[in-house]
Amino acid sequence: MPDWFSFPQSFRTRRVIYCGTALGVLALGMLTPGCQALAQGHNPAPDPTSQTRAPAEPAVSAYPAPAAGDGLTTSGYNLSRWAEDWTKMRDAKNRRDFLDRLKFLPLNRSQNIYLTFSGEMRLRLNQTGNPNLRKGPRQRQDIMRLVGGADLHITRYFRAFGELAHGGISGPNIGTPAASMRNKLVLQQYFAEADAPLKAVNIGARYGRQEFTDGANLMTSQRDNNTLRFVLNGTRFWVRGRMIRGDFFDFRYTRLGRGGVRDDVVDRGIRFSGGTGGLVIPKDFLGKSKLYLDPFVWRLRNRRAVWGTGPAREDRMYYGVRLWGDVQRLTIDWVGNYQGGHYDGRTIAAWQFFLAQTYRLGKAPTSPRIGFHADYASGGGAFGKGTMRNALAPFGNNIYYSYQLFLTPTNLVALAPNITVSPLESLRLTIEHQFAWRATVLDAVYRANGTAFAGTQNTRARRVAQSTRAQAVFTWTPRLTFTGRYEHLQAGPALTRAGYTSSDFFAGWANYRF
């Protein structure tokens, strides 16, 4: 067996306590009756177009759950664990094993005060050829994520949520890992929430450290690719009716350390605030459809934004709209936004357009899908004077354009056809080929972390890269999934003329959660 498929002894030794506990839970879970669902054919691979959210305490007149801005739920599970609803476990006939018992632990006789526990373990291996697109020895990352959470519900009006996480990484040629990849222990989320479900609207507020995904995935994301997900600190307030909603927030970023919980602090240098609206478009607008229109106005303030040669203060405004949902077999997610403001006293004038669409070829949810995404993010001005035209996503999905994190929607034009098939109900395969260019040759090529590939600002080629990507997701049970990824990035002249080269990337992981 090739050495990149085995975890090194140092990785196992340093984490024996964590792995022992987590693997024990994993083994017990795999032996429980829940595994019988595979044989019964009730574990379809996650389908992003059919995911919904079940609110923990639905209002009498609730805004449609999938569009409420709290993430997506499949088979009861959500990336944001506080968005799950496990009240069905109140009834013993719905519980199959001891882990189901942990999903609803009543604390009073009327059972309207209760605890929900959650947990996750992810063991992952990444291998990258020519790291950072420079010729050199391959990089292997042996990665482990452990997460445990508790959600306390006090009637339908109050709740408190807390989540601890550990991130471990080792392997050859990994350099100094970011704190989002290696962290002994972090209080990943902790917040208090109050809800007032009225007859016509649901009003609520949440304060503390939390995940926030009320926006297009390319704009706001938990960044699940990282070992530790992206979280913010502050207040979120919402008003949701049956056909219209408003979501308002004021957050500061989190600066992670690598030690215990005390070194993961609020980053007061970066502030993200604004509001997102939502409108349910009538179902007969385009025949049989389920569409939503989400306008948004956001502000991102960064005291040390880096463009060109050094950091400076940036105040960036976002004025945009998102149209998304289903029109019969067609699924769309279209986003456009204009960005204004100032960077180091210079005017910002930037644009982003993201157009993703897929078409299901048959009536069954597992039918093949064909589609493409076409995206534009303006660029220019980082290494010069005058108007800054580089677009920026606040904290979007950082693997959308490259599993290796080599591209981001700044100074980028991308076109990518794709196809998704499900040869088995529990298996989903996606293949995509992407073409990427620079919006302007007068600025650099940018990585997912926002930094420029040094020297690319001096090349004058427009073509950045072509990449072929494949992903397979196998759902063994609703709790246990296996994922594999491959990407070949063929560097174009915008990169090669600055000394960069092509790269291959492999990844595989097992993810268990309860």
XYZ file of C-alpha atoms in Angstrom:
514
model
C 0.000 0.000 0.000
C 1.439 3.433 -0.853
C 2.732 5.332 2.151
C 0.337 8.244 1.631
C -2.588 6.005 2.661
C -1.206 5.264 6.155
C -1.108 7.565 9.150
C 2.396 7.953 10.641
C 3.240 6.636 14.092
C 3.759 10.160 15.450
C 0.257 11.134 14.363
C -1.247 8.118 16.143
C 0.829 8.516 19.294
C 0.113 12.193 19.881
C -3.621 11.654 19.546
C -4.181 8.278 21.175
C -6.570 9.673 23.792
C -8.655 11.559 21.256
C -8.709 8.694 18.778
C -9.549 6.105 21.405
C -12.633 7.976 22.496
C -13.751 8.919 19.013
C -13.154 5.512 17.476
C -15.071 3.923 20.327
C -18.097 6.036 19.527
C -17.637 5.300 15.831
C -17.469 1.554 16.356
C -20.486 1.501 18.640
C -22.447 3.581 16.169
C -21.613 1.278 13.273
C -22.811 -1.729 15.246
C -26.164 -0.204 16.117
C -29.395 -0.990 14.288
C -29.056 2.224 12.310
C -26.704 0.417 9.954
C -29.591 -1.747 8.797
C -30.850 1.202 6.792
C -28.196 0.572 4.144
C -29.571 -2.844 3.331
C -33.041 -1.395 3.208
C -31.954 1.259 0.686
C -32.846 4.318 2.771
C -29.530 6.182 2.710
C -29.315 8.218 -0.481
C -26.152 10.241 -0.928
C -26.640 13.883 0.063
C -28.350 15.876 -2.670
C -27.673 19.623 -2.321
C -30.763 20.464 -4.367
C -33.167 18.612 -2.079
C -31.810 19.518 1.349
C -34.032 21.285 3.843
C -33.803 22.661 7.329
C -36.159 21.657 10.107
C -36.414 24.526 12.597
C -36.054 23.488 16.215
C -39.289 25.298 17.128
C -41.316 26.172 14.005
C -43.545 29.221 14.164
C -47.242 29.026 13.343
C -46.616 30.889 10.070
C -43.016 30.013 9.223
C -40.868 31.183 6.346
C -39.927 28.130 4.201
C -37.291 26.255 6.162
C -34.720 25.714 3.363
C -34.555 29.467 2.704
C -34.478 30.780 6.273
C -30.713 31.371 6.236
C -29.714 28.678 8.728
C -28.060 26.117 6.487
C -29.318 22.882 4.956
C -30.367 19.622 6.565
C -30.188 16.103 5.115
C -31.479 13.023 6.963
C -31.773 15.139 10.101
C -28.177 16.442 10.046
C -26.910 19.966 9.393
C -23.386 21.389 9.264
C -24.598 23.865 11.895
C -25.687 21.373 14.520
C -27.917 23.865 16.334
C -30.138 23.971 13.219
C -31.235 20.356 13.698
C -34.575 19.294 15.163
C -34.505 16.064 17.200
C -37.770 16.443 19.093
C -39.016 13.256 17.439
C -36.654 11.385 19.788
C -39.036 12.305 22.595
C -40.980 9.218 21.496
C -39.171 5.978 22.382
C -40.435 4.222 19.263
C -38.319 6.574 17.136
C -35.093 5.719 18.992
C -32.967 2.903 17.612
C -29.877 3.031 19.848
C -28.207 4.824 22.754
C -27.025 7.673 20.520
C -30.628 8.458 19.622
C -31.299 8.721 23.346
C -28.661 11.482 23.528
C -30.587 13.560 21.004
C -33.416 14.269 23.450
C -32.796 14.231 27.212
C -35.761 15.793 29.071
C -34.932 17.755 32.219
C -38.467 18.251 33.550
C -41.717 16.310 33.682
C -43.412 18.201 30.854
C -40.307 17.622 28.668
C -40.228 21.187 27.355
C -36.772 21.676 28.874
C -34.317 19.276 27.303
C -30.746 18.701 26.159
C -29.514 17.559 22.762
C -25.947 16.272 22.450
C -24.025 16.109 19.177
C -20.638 14.832 18.107
C -18.442 14.431 15.065
C -15.214 12.701 14.147
C -13.493 13.155 10.796
C -10.323 11.337 9.759
C -8.889 12.745 6.554
C -5.855 12.422 4.315
C -4.748 14.998 1.713
C -1.911 14.569 -0.755
C -0.717 17.446 -2.943
C 1.882 17.310 -5.689
C 3.989 20.430 -6.197
C 2.611 22.275 -3.132
C 1.858 25.948 -3.728
C 2.277 25.197 -7.457
C 6.055 25.089 -7.038
C 8.042 22.039 -8.121
C 9.005 20.044 -5.069
C 8.300 16.987 -2.929
C 4.695 16.093 -2.392
C 2.847 17.163 0.707
C 0.761 14.788 2.809
C -1.629 15.997 5.493
C -2.993 13.516 8.045
C -5.920 15.339 9.618
C -8.333 14.681 12.455
C -11.365 16.647 13.605
C -13.208 15.999 16.882
C -16.284 18.015 17.849
C -18.724 17.744 20.742
C -21.741 19.956 21.346
C -24.704 20.468 23.670
C -27.946 22.314 22.917
C -30.118 23.297 25.895
C -33.735 24.187 25.091
C -35.712 26.013 27.781
C -39.270 25.881 26.465
C -39.692 27.082 22.904
C -38.541 30.593 23.801
C -34.937 30.216 24.976
C -31.897 28.119 24.200
C -28.139 27.975 24.812
C -25.653 26.155 22.605
C -22.000 25.263 23.115
C -19.492 23.346 21.008
C -15.897 22.247 21.658
C -13.556 21.177 18.864
C -10.063 19.765 18.387
C -8.045 19.890 15.183
C -4.951 17.796 14.573
C -2.639 17.604 11.574
C 0.707 15.960 10.819
C 2.604 14.592 7.848
C 5.609 15.357 5.651
C 6.231 18.764 4.130
C 3.284 20.524 5.799
C 5.160 23.614 6.969
C 3.453 25.560 9.754
C -0.258 24.696 9.691
C -2.831 27.419 10.170
C -4.705 27.515 13.468
C -7.845 26.420 11.608
C -6.039 23.147 10.872
C -4.131 22.562 14.136
C -5.712 23.547 17.444
C -5.560 21.659 20.735
C -8.969 22.840 21.857
C -11.304 25.615 20.784
C -14.666 26.750 22.066
C -15.944 26.735 18.513
C -19.463 28.030 19.189
C -21.284 29.362 22.238
C -24.381 31.508 22.174
C -27.715 32.268 23.788
C -30.893 32.649 21.760
C -34.384 33.992 22.385
C -37.377 33.319 20.120
C -40.853 34.832 20.021
C -43.043 32.754 17.681
C -46.058 34.995 17.113
C -49.144 34.321 15.039
C -47.965 36.068 11.876
C -44.181 36.277 12.340
C -41.312 34.652 14.173
C -38.916 37.075 15.892
C -35.603 35.942 17.315
C -32.133 37.032 18.382
C -28.859 35.209 18.994
C -25.758 36.520 20.771
C -22.336 34.911 20.985
C -19.920 32.944 18.810
C -21.764 31.287 15.931
C -21.700 30.092 12.353
C -23.388 32.349 9.810
C -24.461 31.221 6.336
C -27.314 33.557 5.395
C -26.130 34.167 1.862
C -24.872 32.448 -1.249
C -22.287 29.752 -0.566
C -19.647 31.726 -2.465
C -20.188 34.707 -0.144
C -20.781 33.179 3.319
C -19.784 29.660 4.361
C -18.724 27.626 7.414
C -15.752 26.480 5.314
C -16.194 22.847 6.258
C -13.081 21.974 4.258
C -11.015 23.336 7.158
C -10.578 21.184 10.238
C -12.170 23.942 12.326
C -15.062 25.762 10.725
C -15.364 29.518 10.297
C -17.219 31.286 13.128
C -18.040 34.897 14.031
C -18.785 36.771 17.249
C -21.723 39.078 17.793
C -25.454 39.471 17.380
C -27.966 38.222 14.846
C -31.622 39.299 14.770
C -34.399 38.048 12.486
C -38.044 38.611 11.611
C -39.661 35.872 9.531
C -43.169 35.761 8.137
C -44.790 33.309 5.766
C -43.644 35.005 2.533
C -41.025 37.556 3.583
C -38.155 37.764 6.059
C -35.379 40.030 7.284
C -32.077 39.037 8.906
C -29.769 41.619 10.516
C -26.348 41.079 12.072
C -23.255 42.687 13.533
C -20.227 40.385 13.846
C -16.499 40.429 14.427
C -14.150 37.740 13.161
C -12.366 35.172 15.330
C -8.568 35.035 15.654
C -7.619 31.443 16.433
C -4.607 30.328 18.431
C -3.164 26.816 18.498
C -3.398 26.073 22.206
C -6.387 25.837 24.528
C -9.640 27.752 24.576
C -8.097 30.947 25.983
C -6.121 31.873 22.862
C -9.081 31.863 20.448
C -10.186 35.468 20.745
C -12.405 38.034 19.071
C -10.604 39.796 16.212
C -11.692 43.398 16.682
C -9.865 44.474 13.549
C -12.445 42.904 11.210
C -16.166 43.683 11.463
C -18.966 42.287 9.287
C -22.463 43.758 9.534
C -25.586 44.303 7.482
C -28.883 42.767 6.522
C -30.331 40.119 4.215
C -33.939 39.987 3.076
C -35.963 37.148 1.662
C -39.034 36.911 -0.553
C -40.895 33.756 -1.554
C -41.748 34.010 -5.249
C -45.237 32.603 -6.006
C -45.065 28.960 -7.106
C -46.925 29.636 -10.356
C -44.539 32.429 -11.425
C -42.721 30.117 -13.862
C -45.017 27.152 -13.977
C -44.221 24.720 -11.172
C -41.400 26.442 -9.308
C -39.927 27.030 -5.869
C -37.897 30.233 -6.077
C -36.561 32.749 -3.559
C -35.253 36.285 -3.996
C -32.745 37.478 -1.374
C -31.507 41.092 -1.561
C -28.636 42.030 0.753
C -26.651 45.031 1.951
C -23.471 44.220 3.879
C -20.438 46.060 5.166
C -16.983 44.556 5.751
C -14.463 46.678 7.644
C -10.865 45.493 7.919
C -8.155 47.551 9.603
C -5.354 45.564 7.946
C -6.622 44.459 4.533
C -3.729 43.473 2.277
C -3.713 44.414 -1.396
C -0.497 44.811 -3.325
C 2.496 45.490 -1.116
C 1.059 46.201 2.318
C -1.888 46.376 4.732
C -4.282 49.305 5.042
C -7.791 50.053 6.299
C -10.637 48.953 4.041
C -14.369 49.702 4.281
C -16.192 47.632 1.678
C -19.942 47.791 1.002
C -21.912 45.031 -0.743
C -25.161 45.725 -2.609
C -26.522 42.560 -4.138
C -29.315 40.133 -4.838
C -29.619 36.370 -5.062
C -32.229 34.415 -7.058
C -32.232 30.716 -6.341
C -34.344 27.574 -6.160
C -36.051 25.131 -8.522
C -38.076 25.483 -11.694
C -39.354 21.959 -12.265
C -36.162 19.946 -12.990
C -33.931 23.014 -13.271
C -32.023 24.221 -10.210
C -30.468 27.689 -10.250
C -28.369 29.823 -7.920
C -27.697 33.268 -9.394
C -25.940 36.041 -7.466
C -24.879 39.535 -8.445
C -23.337 42.236 -6.277
C -21.652 45.612 -6.571
C -18.917 46.516 -4.090
C -18.145 50.095 -3.125
C -16.275 51.851 -0.338
C -12.653 52.808 0.232
C -9.260 51.136 0.632
C -6.396 53.246 1.970
C -8.242 56.358 0.820
C -8.868 54.937 -2.670
C -12.344 54.320 -4.078
C -13.554 50.714 -4.430
C -15.679 49.834 -7.480
C -15.970 46.072 -8.013
C -18.457 43.496 -9.306
C -19.198 39.803 -8.833
C -21.612 37.571 -10.752
C -22.100 33.887 -9.942
C -24.407 31.847 -12.181
C -24.817 28.146 -11.312
C -27.449 25.871 -12.839
C -28.112 22.132 -13.114
C -30.808 20.158 -14.905
C -32.103 16.771 -13.706
C -32.564 14.419 -16.661
C -35.240 12.216 -15.077
C -38.060 12.372 -12.579
C -36.288 10.441 -9.828
C -34.174 12.423 -7.329
C -31.213 10.172 -8.200
C -31.450 10.852 -11.947
C -28.289 12.198 -13.623
C -27.802 15.957 -13.589
C -25.946 18.104 -16.077
C -25.008 21.715 -15.513
C -22.411 24.430 -15.509
C -21.393 27.499 -13.564
C -20.183 30.745 -15.095
C -18.633 33.340 -12.803
C -17.071 36.793 -13.021
C -15.179 38.711 -10.340
C -13.610 42.013 -11.331
C -9.967 42.814 -10.733
C -7.398 45.555 -10.942
C -5.819 48.243 -8.812
C -4.082 46.227 -6.105
C -0.590 47.052 -7.354
C -1.291 50.535 -8.639
C -3.092 53.731 -7.747
C -6.549 55.059 -8.376
C -9.738 53.000 -8.195
C -9.568 49.571 -6.527
C -11.491 47.109 -8.726
C -10.571 43.832 -7.034
C -13.730 42.045 -5.874
C -13.744 40.158 -2.576
C -16.041 37.539 -1.019
C -16.309 37.996 2.784
C -15.820 34.321 3.770
C -17.142 32.176 0.955
C -16.702 28.519 0.097
C -12.944 28.216 -0.330
C -12.892 25.031 -2.465
C -15.495 25.966 -5.091
C -12.861 26.766 -7.725
C -10.023 24.556 -6.497
C -9.841 21.703 -3.982
C -6.244 22.834 -3.468
C -7.351 26.379 -2.563
C -5.521 27.903 -5.529
C -8.328 30.131 -6.877
C -10.856 32.584 -5.456
C -13.455 35.030 -6.880
C -11.047 37.954 -7.166
C -9.886 38.981 -10.654
C -11.380 35.772 -12.020
C -13.520 34.548 -14.903
C -14.525 30.878 -14.683
C -16.612 28.476 -16.739
C -17.160 24.882 -15.629
C -19.488 22.238 -17.110
C -20.293 19.325 -14.802
C -22.245 16.094 -14.548
C -23.522 14.220 -11.492
C -24.662 10.584 -11.458
C -25.816 8.144 -8.775
C -25.090 4.553 -9.884
C -26.251 3.492 -6.413
C -28.786 5.200 -4.192
C -26.071 5.728 -1.596
C -23.386 6.912 -4.017
C -23.084 10.270 -5.758
C -20.367 10.992 -8.336
C -19.590 14.449 -9.746
C -17.123 15.322 -12.510
C -16.282 18.870 -13.561
C -13.861 20.539 -15.963
C -13.127 24.197 -15.308
C -11.581 26.938 -17.422
C -10.213 29.959 -15.549
C -8.960 33.321 -16.796
C -8.067 36.658 -15.261
C -10.610 39.443 -15.554
C -7.691 41.811 -16.162
C -4.046 41.054 -16.883
C -3.013 44.156 -14.947
C -3.477 42.417 -11.596
C -2.417 39.158 -9.967
C -3.923 35.677 -9.660
C -5.305 35.153 -6.146
C -5.495 32.145 -3.821
C -8.491 31.174 -1.684
C -6.966 32.918 1.355
C -6.942 36.209 -0.575
C -3.184 36.429 -1.119
C -1.673 36.925 -4.556
C 0.575 34.453 -6.352
C 3.749 36.512 -6.196
C 4.915 37.724 -9.578
C 1.698 37.025 -11.488
C 0.916 40.747 -11.447
C 3.832 41.161 -13.847
C 2.761 38.560 -16.423
C 0.404 39.595 -19.209
C -1.289 36.288 -20.037
C -5.016 35.996 -19.401
C -5.375 32.199 -19.119
C -4.882 31.055 -15.515
C -5.570 27.317 -15.516
C -7.710 24.392 -16.542
C -8.711 21.894 -13.894
C -10.423 18.524 -13.912
C -12.145 17.575 -10.683
C -13.981 14.502 -9.443
C -15.778 13.778 -6.187
C -17.443 10.638 -4.830
C -19.647 10.579 -1.716
C -20.809 7.258 -0.280
C -23.407 7.374 2.499
C -23.065 4.182 4.543
C -25.637 5.376 7.061
C -27.052 8.833 7.785
C -24.290 9.101 10.404
C -21.341 7.716 8.460
C -20.108 8.960 5.072
C -16.994 8.402 2.986
C -15.728 11.037 0.551
C -13.013 10.968 -2.095
C -11.715 13.858 -4.210
C -9.260 14.297 -7.063
C -8.112 17.407 -8.904
C -5.618 17.973 -11.672
C -4.791 21.648 -12.142
C -3.018 22.441 -15.396
C -1.326 25.783 -14.875
C -1.779 28.314 -17.667
C 0.645 31.020 -18.817
C -0.594 33.531 -16.226
C 0.976 31.192 -13.654
C 3.789 29.442 -15.525
C 5.387 32.703 -16.673
C 5.759 33.608 -12.989
C 7.472 30.296 -12.192
C 4.486 28.207 -11.100
C 3.603 24.732 -12.329
C 0.773 22.185 -12.444
C -0.402 20.039 -9.547
C -2.385 16.917 -8.654
C -4.436 16.573 -5.496
C -6.007 13.551 -3.789
C -8.151 13.522 -0.646
C -10.186 10.950 1.217
C -11.949 10.918 4.549
C -14.458 9.198 6.776
C -16.934 11.348 8.674
C -19.029 10.076 11.575
C -21.526 12.214 13.457
C -24.422 11.738 15.798
